[in-house]
PDB file of C-alpha atoms in Angstrom:
ATOM      1  CA  MET A   1      39.147 -31.409   5.173  1.00 93.00           C
ATOM      2  CA  ILE A   2      35.566 -29.894   5.059  1.00 96.00           C
ATOM      3  CA  TYR A   3      34.199 -28.305   8.248  1.00 96.00           C
ATOM      4  CA  THR A   4      30.622 -27.276   8.842  1.00 97.00           C
ATOM      5  CA  ASP A   5      30.273 -24.253  10.995  1.00 97.00           C
ATOM      6  CA  GLN A   6      27.661 -23.468  13.439  1.00 97.00           C
ATOM      7  CA  ILE A   7      25.367 -21.732  10.870  1.00 97.00           C
ATOM      8  CA  GLY A   8      25.602 -24.778   8.603  1.00 97.00           C
ATOM      9  CA  ARG A   9      28.217 -23.248   6.178  1.00 96.00           C
ATOM     10  CA  GLU A  10      30.892 -25.616   4.661  1.00 96.00           C
ATOM     11  CA  ILE A  11      34.472 -24.503   4.726  1.00 96.00           C
ATOM     12  CA  GLU A  12      37.273 -26.386   3.023  1.00 96.00           C
ATOM     13  CA  ILE A  13      40.538 -26.135   5.106  1.00 96.00           C
ATOM     14  CA  LEU A  14      43.413 -28.115   3.499  1.00 93.00           C
ATOM     15  CA  ASP A  15      46.158 -27.040   5.898  1.00 95.00           C
ATOM     16  CA  THR A  16      46.334 -25.795   9.450  1.00 97.00           C
ATOM     17  CA  PRO A  17      45.593 -22.078   9.328  1.00 98.00           C
ATOM     18  CA  LYS A  18      48.660 -20.015  10.556  1.00 97.00           C
ATOM     19  CA  ARG A  19      47.302 -16.539  10.129  1.00 98.00           C
ATOM     20  CA  ILE A  20      44.309 -15.857  12.177  1.00 98.00           C
ATOM     21  CA  ILE A  21      41.906 -12.978  12.384  1.00 98.00           C
ATOM     22  CA  SER A  22      39.384 -13.057  15.226  1.00 98.00           C
ATOM     23  CA  LEU A  23      36.484 -10.768  15.144  1.00 98.00           C
ATOM     24  CA  VAL A  24      35.055 -11.965  18.468  1.00 97.00           C
ATOM     25  CA  PRO A  25      36.461 -11.005  21.814  1.00 96.00           C
ATOM     26  CA  SER A  26      35.612 -14.189  23.626  1.00 96.00           C
ATOM     27  CA  GLN A  27      36.924 -16.456  20.801  1.00 98.00           C
ATOM     28  CA  THR A  28      40.244 -14.247  20.684  1.00 98.00           C
ATOM     29  CA  GLU A  29      40.782 -15.192  24.441  1.00 98.00           C
ATOM     30  CA  LEU A  30      40.067 -18.736  23.678  1.00 98.00           C
ATOM     31  CA  LEU A  31      42.634 -18.900  20.780  1.00 98.00           C
ATOM     32  CA  VAL A  32      45.249 -17.721  23.279  1.00 97.00           C
ATOM     33  CA  ASP A  33      44.253 -20.268  25.735  1.00 97.00           C
ATOM     34  CA  LEU A  34      44.583 -22.804  23.077  1.00 98.00           C
ATOM     35  CA  GLY A  35      48.216 -21.875  22.653  1.00 97.00           C
ATOM     36  CA  LEU A  36      47.640 -20.144  19.336  1.00 98.00           C
ATOM     37  CA  GLU A  37      48.611 -16.453  20.318  1.00 97.00           C
ATOM     38  CA  ASP A  38      51.428 -16.353  17.958  1.00 96.00           C
ATOM     39  CA  SER A  39      49.159 -17.257  15.005  1.00 97.00           C
ATOM     40  CA  ILE A  40      46.658 -14.422  15.621  1.00 98.00           C
ATOM     41  CA  VAL A  41      47.428 -11.413  13.193  1.00 98.00           C
ATOM     42  CA  GLY A  42      44.396  -9.324  13.741  1.00 97.00           C
ATOM     43  CA  VAL A  43      41.663  -8.708  16.333  1.00 97.00           C
ATOM     44  CA  THR A  44      38.903  -6.108  17.176  1.00 97.00           C
ATOM     45  CA  LYS A  45      39.324  -3.089  19.385  1.00 95.00           C
ATOM     46  CA  PHE A  46      36.997  -5.009  21.880  1.00 94.00           C
ATOM     47  CA  CYS A  47      39.424  -7.950  22.135  1.00 94.00           C
ATOM     48  CA  ILE A  48      40.480  -6.936  25.602  1.00 92.00           C
ATOM     49  CA  HIS A  49      41.953 -10.368  26.954  1.00 92.00           C
ATOM     50  CA  PRO A  50      44.737 -10.693  27.352  1.00 92.00           C
ATOM     51  CA  LYS A  51      45.661  -7.117  27.597  1.00 88.00           C
ATOM     52  CA  SER A  52      49.032  -7.504  25.963  1.00 88.00           C
ATOM     53  CA  LEU A  53      47.578  -9.057  22.768  1.00 90.00           C
ATOM     54  CA  LYS A  54      46.492  -5.635  21.164  1.00 82.00           C
ATOM     55  CA  GLU A  55      50.142  -4.305  21.732  1.00 84.00           C
ATOM     56  CA  LYS A  56      51.430  -6.832  19.192  1.00 89.00           C
ATOM     57  CA  THR A  57      48.475  -7.560  16.992  1.00 95.00           C
ATOM     58  CA  ALA A  58      46.829  -5.297  14.255  1.00 97.00           C
ATOM     59  CA  ILE A  59      43.249  -3.913  15.100  1.00 97.00           C
ATOM     60  CA  VAL A  60      41.032  -4.408  12.173  1.00 97.00           C
ATOM     61  CA  GLY A  61      37.998  -2.486  13.518  1.00 96.00           C
ATOM     62  CA  GLY A  62      35.124  -3.471  15.758  1.00 96.00           C
ATOM     63  CA  THR A  63      32.641  -6.382  15.792  1.00 96.00           C
ATOM     64  CA  LYS A  64      30.060  -4.445  13.720  1.00 96.00           C
ATOM     65  CA  LYS A  65      32.395  -2.511  11.366  1.00 97.00           C
ATOM     66  CA  VAL A  66      35.640  -3.774  10.055  1.00 97.00           C
ATOM     67  CA  LYS A  67      38.590  -2.206   7.949  1.00 97.00           C
ATOM     68  CA  TYR A  68      38.563  -4.431   4.848  1.00 97.00           C
ATOM     69  CA  GLU A  69      41.723  -3.036   3.533  1.00 97.00           C
ATOM     70  CA  LYS A  70      43.528  -3.486   6.798  1.00 97.00           C
ATOM     71  CA  ILE A  71      42.488  -7.093   6.692  1.00 98.00           C
ATOM     72  CA  ARG A  72      43.890  -7.400   3.210  1.00 97.00           C
ATOM     73  CA  THR A  73      47.257  -6.315   4.207  1.00 97.00           C
ATOM     74  CA  LEU A  74      47.230  -9.040   6.889  1.00 98.00           C
ATOM     75  CA  ASN A  75      46.553 -11.855   4.370  1.00 97.00           C
ATOM     76  CA  PRO A  76      44.703 -14.163   6.837  1.00 98.00           C
ATOM     77  CA  ASP A  77      44.381 -17.880   6.330  1.00 98.00           C
ATOM     78  CA  ILE A  78      41.062 -17.890   8.227  1.00 98.00           C
ATOM     79  CA  ILE A  79      38.692 -15.328   9.714  1.00 98.00           C
ATOM     80  CA  LEU A  80      36.622 -16.229  12.941  1.00 98.00           C
ATOM     81  CA  CYS A  81      33.194 -14.580  13.285  1.00 98.00           C
ATOM     82  CA  ASN A  82      30.006 -15.064  15.322  1.00 98.00           C
ATOM     83  CA  LYS A  83      26.277 -14.840  14.197  1.00 97.00           C
ATOM     84  CA  GLU A  84      25.498 -12.368  16.928  1.00 94.00           C
ATOM     85  CA  GLU A  85      28.578 -10.399  17.301  1.00 95.00           C
ATOM     86  CA  ASN A  86      29.279  -9.662  13.727  1.00 97.00           C
ATOM     87  CA  THR A  87      26.847  -8.740  10.859  1.00 97.00           C
ATOM     88  CA  LYS A  88      25.698 -10.936   8.022  1.00 97.00           C
ATOM     89  CA  GLU A  89      27.157  -8.182   5.656  1.00 97.00           C
ATOM     90  CA  ILE A  90      30.497  -8.667   7.295  1.00 98.00           C
ATOM     91  CA  VAL A  91      30.597 -12.369   6.762  1.00 98.00           C
ATOM     92  CA  GLU A  92      29.267 -12.205   3.198  1.00 97.00           C
ATOM     93  CA  ASN A  93      32.003  -9.599   2.309  1.00 97.00           C
ATOM     94  CA  LEU A  94      34.777 -11.486   3.884  1.00 98.00           C
ATOM     95  CA  GLU A  95      33.926 -14.864   2.531  1.00 97.00           C
ATOM     96  CA  LYS A  96      34.419 -13.604  -0.970  1.00 96.00           C
ATOM     97  CA  GLU A  97      38.068 -13.603  -0.396  1.00 97.00           C
ATOM     98  CA  TYR A  98      38.825 -15.708   2.761  1.00 97.00           C
ATOM     99  CA  LYS A  99      37.892 -18.737   4.680  1.00 98.00           C
ATOM    100  CA  VAL A 100      35.327 -17.522   7.226  1.00 98.00           C
ATOM    101  CA  HIS A 101      34.081 -19.618  10.088  1.00 98.00           C
ATOM    102  CA  VAL A 102      30.950 -18.415  11.840  1.00 98.00           C
ATOM    103  CA  THR A 103      29.870 -19.640  15.311  1.00 98.00           C
ATOM    104  CA  ASP A 104      26.387 -19.470  16.803  1.00 97.00           C
ATOM    105  CA  ILE A 105      26.388 -19.830  20.571  1.00 97.00           C
ATOM    106  CA  SER A 106      23.085 -20.011  22.536  1.00 96.00           C
ATOM    107  CA  ILE A 107      23.840 -22.683  25.008  1.00 97.00           C
ATOM    108  CA  LEU A 108      26.764 -24.253  26.919  1.00 98.00           C
ATOM    109  CA  LYS A 109      26.753 -27.225  24.443  1.00 98.00           C
ATOM    110  CA  ASP A 110      27.316 -24.826  21.444  1.00 98.00           C
ATOM    111  CA  ALA A 111      30.346 -23.324  23.362  1.00 98.00           C
ATOM    112  CA  LEU A 112      31.810 -26.872  23.990  1.00 98.00           C
ATOM    113  CA  GLU A 113      31.270 -27.825  20.358  1.00 98.00           C
ATOM    114  CA  MET A 114      33.032 -24.601  19.131  1.00 98.00           C
ATOM    115  CA  ILE A 115      36.089 -25.251  21.398  1.00 98.00           C
ATOM    116  CA  SER A 116      36.273 -28.807  20.079  1.00 98.00           C
ATOM    117  CA  GLN A 117      36.115 -27.739  16.387  1.00 98.00           C
ATOM    118  CA  TYR A 118      38.730 -25.161  16.986  1.00 98.00           C
ATOM    119  CA  GLY A 119      40.776 -27.901  18.322  1.00 98.00           C
ATOM    120  CA  ASN A 120      40.498 -29.806  15.134  1.00 97.00           C
ATOM    121  CA  ILE A 121      40.767 -26.861  12.715  1.00 98.00           C
ATOM    122  CA  PHE A 122      43.998 -25.554  14.393  1.00 98.00           C
ATOM    123  CA  ASN A 123      45.487 -28.844  15.254  1.00 98.00           C
ATOM    124  CA  VAL A 124      45.358 -28.382  19.046  1.00 98.00           C
ATOM    125  CA  GLU A 125      43.040 -31.206  19.742  1.00 98.00           C
ATOM    126  CA  LYS A 126      44.502 -32.363  23.262  1.00 98.00           C
ATOM    127  CA  THR A 127      44.528 -28.708  24.559  1.00 98.00           C
ATOM    128  CA  ALA A 128      40.827 -28.289  23.336  1.00 98.00           C
ATOM    129  CA  THR A 129      39.668 -31.501  24.863  1.00 98.00           C
ATOM    130  CA  ASP A 130      41.167 -30.823  28.150  1.00 98.00           C
ATOM    131  CA  LEU A 131      39.630 -27.483  28.209  1.00 98.00           C
ATOM    132  CA  VAL A 132      36.253 -28.972  27.404  1.00 98.00           C
ATOM    133  CA  ASN A 133      36.580 -31.534  30.102  1.00 98.00           C
ATOM    134  CA  THR A 134      37.686 -28.868  32.747  1.00 98.00           C
ATOM    135  CA  ILE A 135      34.551 -26.780  31.981  1.00 98.00           C
ATOM    136  CA  ILE A 136      32.303 -29.896  32.194  1.00 98.00           C
ATOM    137  CA  SER A 137      33.802 -30.772  35.587  1.00 98.00           C
ATOM    138  CA  GLN A 138      33.422 -27.263  36.792  1.00 98.00           C
ATOM    139  CA  LYS A 139      29.791 -27.248  35.770  1.00 98.00           C
ATOM    140  CA  GLU A 140      28.916 -30.517  37.232  1.00 98.00           C
ATOM    141  CA  GLY A 141      30.380 -29.290  40.559  1.00 97.00           C
ATOM    142  CA  PHE A 142      28.365 -26.052  40.435  1.00 98.00           C
ATOM    143  CA  ASP A 143      25.162 -28.028  39.616  1.00 97.00           C
ATOM    144  CA  ASN A 144      25.588 -29.959  42.664  1.00 97.00           C
ATOM    145  CA  PHE A 145      26.290 -26.811  44.698  1.00 97.00           C
ATOM    146  CA  ILE A 146      23.103 -25.037  43.348  1.00 96.00           C
ATOM    147  CA  LYS A 147      20.499 -27.849  43.261  1.00 93.00           C
ATOM    148  CA  ASP A 148      19.122 -27.107  46.726  1.00 92.00           C
ATOM    149  CA  ILE A 149      19.222 -23.169  46.371  1.00 93.00           C
ATOM    150  CA  PRO A 150      15.808 -21.629  45.888  1.00 93.00           C
ATOM    151  CA  LYS A 151      15.191 -20.062  42.559  1.00 92.00           C
ATOM    152  CA  LYS A 152      15.097 -16.164  42.246  1.00 95.00           C
ATOM    153  CA  ARG A 153      13.185 -14.268  39.450  1.00 95.00           C
ATOM    154  CA  VAL A 154      15.811 -11.696  38.089  1.00 96.00           C
ATOM    155  CA  ALA A 155      16.080  -8.905  35.581  1.00 95.00           C
ATOM    156  CA  TYR A 156      19.463  -8.892  33.776  1.00 97.00           C
ATOM    157  CA  PHE A 157      20.181  -5.296  32.306  1.00 96.00           C
ATOM    158  CA  ILE A 158      22.733  -4.870  29.436  1.00 97.00           C
ATOM    159  CA  TRP A 159      22.093  -1.231  28.481  1.00 96.00           C
ATOM    160  CA  ARG A 160      21.125   2.096  29.729  1.00 94.00           C
ATOM    161  CA  ASP A 161      19.309   4.871  27.806  1.00 90.00           C
ATOM    162  CA  PRO A 162      17.347   2.981  26.377  1.00 92.00           C
ATOM    163  CA  TRP A 163      17.294   0.458  29.143  1.00 93.00           C
ATOM    164  CA  MET A 164      17.518  -2.978  27.765  1.00 95.00           C
ATOM    165  CA  VAL A 165      17.348  -6.349  29.397  1.00 95.00           C
ATOM    166  CA  THR A 166      18.188  -9.955  28.262  1.00 97.00           C
ATOM    167  CA  GLY A 167      15.386 -11.977  26.943  1.00 96.00           C
ATOM    168  CA  SER A 168      15.100 -15.562  25.596  1.00 96.00           C
ATOM    169  CA  GLY A 169      17.442 -17.085  22.909  1.00 93.00           C
ATOM    170  CA  THR A 170      20.635 -15.737  24.209  1.00 96.00           C
ATOM    171  CA  PHE A 171      23.633 -17.202  25.902  1.00 97.00           C
ATOM    172  CA  ILE A 172      23.133 -14.904  28.831  1.00 98.00           C
ATOM    173  CA  ASP A 173      19.647 -16.282  29.337  1.00 98.00           C
ATOM    174  CA  HIS A 174      21.101 -19.771  29.231  1.00 98.00           C
ATOM    175  CA  MET A 175      23.599 -18.884  31.855  1.00 98.00           C
ATOM    176  CA  LEU A 176      20.899 -17.353  34.050  1.00 98.00           C
ATOM    177  CA  SER A 177      19.112 -20.718  33.969  1.00 97.00           C
ATOM    178  CA  VAL A 178      22.373 -22.462  34.709  1.00 97.00           C
ATOM    179  CA  ASN A 179      22.424 -20.223  37.917  1.00 97.00           C
ATOM    180  CA  GLY A 180      18.918 -21.310  38.894  1.00 95.00           C
ATOM    181  CA  PHE A 181      17.625 -17.851  37.998  1.00 97.00           C
ATOM    182  CA  ASP A 182      14.188 -17.312  36.387  1.00 96.00           C
ATOM    183  CA  ASN A 183      14.483 -14.610  33.797  1.00 96.00           C
ATOM    184  CA  ALA A 184      11.622 -12.242  34.391  1.00 93.00           C
ATOM    185  CA  PHE A 185      11.970 -11.220  30.581  1.00 93.00           C
ATOM    186  CA  GLY A 186      12.304 -14.693  29.392  1.00 93.00           C
ATOM    187  CA  ASN A 187       8.904 -14.265  27.513  1.00 91.00           C
ATOM    188  CA  LYS A 188      10.473 -11.612  25.241  1.00 93.00           C
ATOM    189  CA  GLU A 189      13.166 -12.381  22.509  1.00 92.00           C
ATOM    190  CA  ARG A 190      16.845 -11.286  22.551  1.00 93.00           C
ATOM    191  CA  TYR A 191      17.414  -7.887  24.114  1.00 95.00           C
ATOM    192  CA  PRO A 192      14.263  -6.003  24.526  1.00 94.00           C
ATOM    193  CA  GLU A 193      13.836  -2.414  25.447  1.00 93.00           C
ATOM    194  CA  ILE A 194      11.791  -1.623  28.400  1.00 88.00           C
ATOM    195  CA  PRO A 195      10.689   1.469  30.299  1.00 84.00           C
ATOM    196  CA  ILE A 196      12.357   1.625  33.567  1.00 77.00           C
ATOM    197  CA  ASP A 197       9.193   2.507  35.359  1.00 75.00           C
ATOM    198  CA  GLY A 198       7.761  -0.775  33.793  1.00 70.00           C
ATOM    199  CA  LEU A 199       9.667  -2.687  36.523  1.00 69.00           C
ATOM    200  CA  LYS A 200       7.522  -1.301  39.169  1.00 69.00           C
ATOM    201  CA  SER A 201       4.587  -3.300  37.817  1.00 70.00           C
ATOM    202  CA  PHE A 202       6.447  -6.547  38.152  1.00 68.00           C
ATOM    203  CA  LYS A 203       5.452  -7.830  41.658  1.00 68.00           C
ATOM    204  CA  ASN A 204       7.637 -10.942  41.690  1.00 84.00           C
ATOM    205  CA  ILE A 205      11.150  -9.790  40.687  1.00 92.00           C
ATOM    206  CA  ASP A 206      13.610 -10.756  43.415  1.00 93.00           C
ATOM    207  CA  LEU A 207      16.682  -9.155  42.119  1.00 95.00           C
ATOM    208  CA  ILE A 208      18.022  -6.725  39.394  1.00 95.00           C
ATOM    209  CA  LEU A 209      21.476  -7.560  37.852  1.00 97.00           C
ATOM    210  CA  LEU A 210      23.566  -4.789  36.159  1.00 98.00           C
ATOM    211  CA  SER A 211      25.955  -6.307  33.856  1.00 98.00           C
ATOM    212  CA  SER A 212      29.505  -4.674  33.559  1.00 96.00           C
ATOM    213  CA  GLU A 213      29.232  -5.158  29.683  1.00 93.00           C
ATOM    214  CA  PRO A 214      28.319  -4.003  27.099  1.00 94.00           C
ATOM    215  CA  TYR A 215      27.297  -1.057  29.004  1.00 96.00           C
ATOM    216  CA  PRO A 216      29.659  -0.403  31.868  1.00 96.00           C
ATOM    217  CA  PHE A 217      27.319  -0.365  34.773  1.00 97.00           C
ATOM    218  CA  ALA A 218      28.876   0.965  37.983  1.00 96.00           C
ATOM    219  CA  GLU A 219      27.720   1.634  41.551  1.00 95.00           C
ATOM    220  CA  LYS A 220      26.254   5.085  40.537  1.00 96.00           C
ATOM    221  CA  HIS A 221      23.794   3.138  38.470  1.00 95.00           C
ATOM    222  CA  VAL A 222      22.865   0.796  41.292  1.00 95.00           C
ATOM    223  CA  GLU A 223      22.031   3.910  43.318  1.00 94.00           C
ATOM    224  CA  GLU A 224      20.086   5.331  40.232  1.00 92.00           C
ATOM    225  CA  ILE A 225      17.811   2.227  39.884  1.00 91.00           C
ATOM    226  CA  LYS A 226      17.344   1.962  43.770  1.00 90.00           C
ATOM    227  CA  HIS A 227      16.188   5.426  43.892  1.00 87.00           C
ATOM    228  CA  MET A 228      13.673   4.685  40.953  1.00 85.00           C
ATOM    229  CA  ILE A 229      12.614   1.222  42.233  1.00 86.00           C
ATOM    230  CA  PRO A 230      13.457   1.101  46.005  1.00 86.00           C
ATOM    231  CA  ASN A 231      11.607  -2.165  46.567  1.00 86.00           C
ATOM    232  CA  ILE A 232      13.926  -4.537  44.565  1.00 90.00           C
ATOM    233  CA  PRO A 233      17.641  -5.294  45.415  1.00 93.00           C
ATOM    234  CA  VAL A 234      20.112  -4.413  42.769  1.00 95.00           C
ATOM    235  CA  ILE A 235      23.721  -5.670  42.329  1.00 96.00           C
ATOM    236  CA  LEU A 236      26.484  -5.506  39.750  1.00 98.00           C
ATOM    237  CA  VAL A 237      27.690  -8.728  38.131  1.00 98.00           C
ATOM    238  CA  ASP A 238      30.615  -9.432  35.891  1.00 97.00           C
ATOM    239  CA  GLY A 239      29.048  -9.709  32.364  1.00 97.00           C
ATOM    240  CA  GLU A 240      31.895 -11.576  30.880  1.00 97.00           C
ATOM    241  CA  TYR A 241      31.115 -14.675  33.122  1.00 98.00           C
ATOM    242  CA  PHE A 242      27.561 -14.457  31.681  1.00 98.00           C
ATOM    243  CA  SER A 243      28.163 -13.661  28.036  1.00 96.00           C
ATOM    244  CA  TRP A 244      31.606 -14.937  27.161  1.00 96.00           C
ATOM    245  CA  TYR A 245      31.490 -18.488  25.858  1.00 95.00           C
ATOM    246  CA  GLY A 246      35.212 -19.465  25.335  1.00 95.00           C
ATOM    247  CA  SER A 247      37.782 -20.359  27.824  1.00 97.00           C
ATOM    248  CA  ARG A 248      36.365 -17.822  30.243  1.00 96.00           C
ATOM    249  CA  LEU A 249      33.907 -20.546  31.142  1.00 98.00           C
ATOM    250  CA  VAL A 250      36.686 -22.295  33.094  1.00 97.00           C
ATOM    251  CA  ASN A 251      36.412 -19.752  35.903  1.00 97.00           C
ATOM    252  CA  ALA A 252      32.629 -18.898  35.299  1.00 98.00           C
ATOM    253  CA  PHE A 253      31.335 -21.455  37.783  1.00 98.00           C
ATOM    254  CA  SER A 254      33.675 -20.445  40.538  1.00 97.00           C
ATOM    255  CA  TYR A 255      32.526 -16.901  40.104  1.00 98.00           C
ATOM    256  CA  PHE A 256      28.930 -18.076  40.021  1.00 98.00           C
ATOM    257  CA  LYS A 257      29.273 -19.976  43.451  1.00 97.00           C
ATOM    258  CA  THR A 258      30.736 -16.691  44.859  1.00 97.00           C
ATOM    259  CA  LEU A 259      27.716 -14.770  43.445  1.00 97.00           C
ATOM    260  CA  GLN A 260      25.231 -17.228  44.765  1.00 96.00           C
ATOM    261  CA  LEU A 261      26.817 -17.038  48.249  1.00 95.00           C
ATOM    262  CA  SER A 262      26.535 -13.330  48.330  1.00 94.00           C
ATOM    263  CA  ILE A 263      22.886 -13.162  47.544  1.00 92.00           C
ATOM    264  CA  THR A 264      21.713 -16.254  49.427  1.00 77.00           C
TER     265      THR A 264
END
């Protein structure tokens, strides 16, 4: 069967892949929740969920740099990549030897399409459909909860030194909008660097969010920013619920509800 991945590449898959390498942490977690853990032969060092997976599965590098010789020894039937997480060079090198599927996730609809297509590719359609339906139901419940909550204008930090925030065209930006947040840097693309002092000139920021990933912001960083910008509240948020677009979404809306209640 011919599948078209999310960047428009056609992939012919004749038999259900039995040896899978995933180069995307959130997609690795999704595979496990689809019941495919025993088929995963390789992951990245950043594939941290479930914790037990790395103890029995080969590590083939990171998301930006992979060990090609290690991948060859694993003889995968398919390699799963993502447009943002992995480089174009990695995809081009791997597709010379293997079936490579690339996702491109900017909004929730993209994530649900990915889950459904994985269901078809790996012959777990019912599990994938149930997962999609659960996420949709959770999202609908959250939409009803949040509809009367006033919007807050936020800055969502993903990195320190240099200080970087989330801009437009990202899954995080989409999830901020799902939460009813107005992204203060939505007029900039992707992940712009900003001078931390520049925040002082923004008069209408209601809240600063420090993500737990990719930079591991902690309480000491909350105090650091509060010292520099004392007039804007600062809180830590679980970045996996804002940026992981696989089965992590099942629990995301419960987390968002708790978050909203804590800041309302």
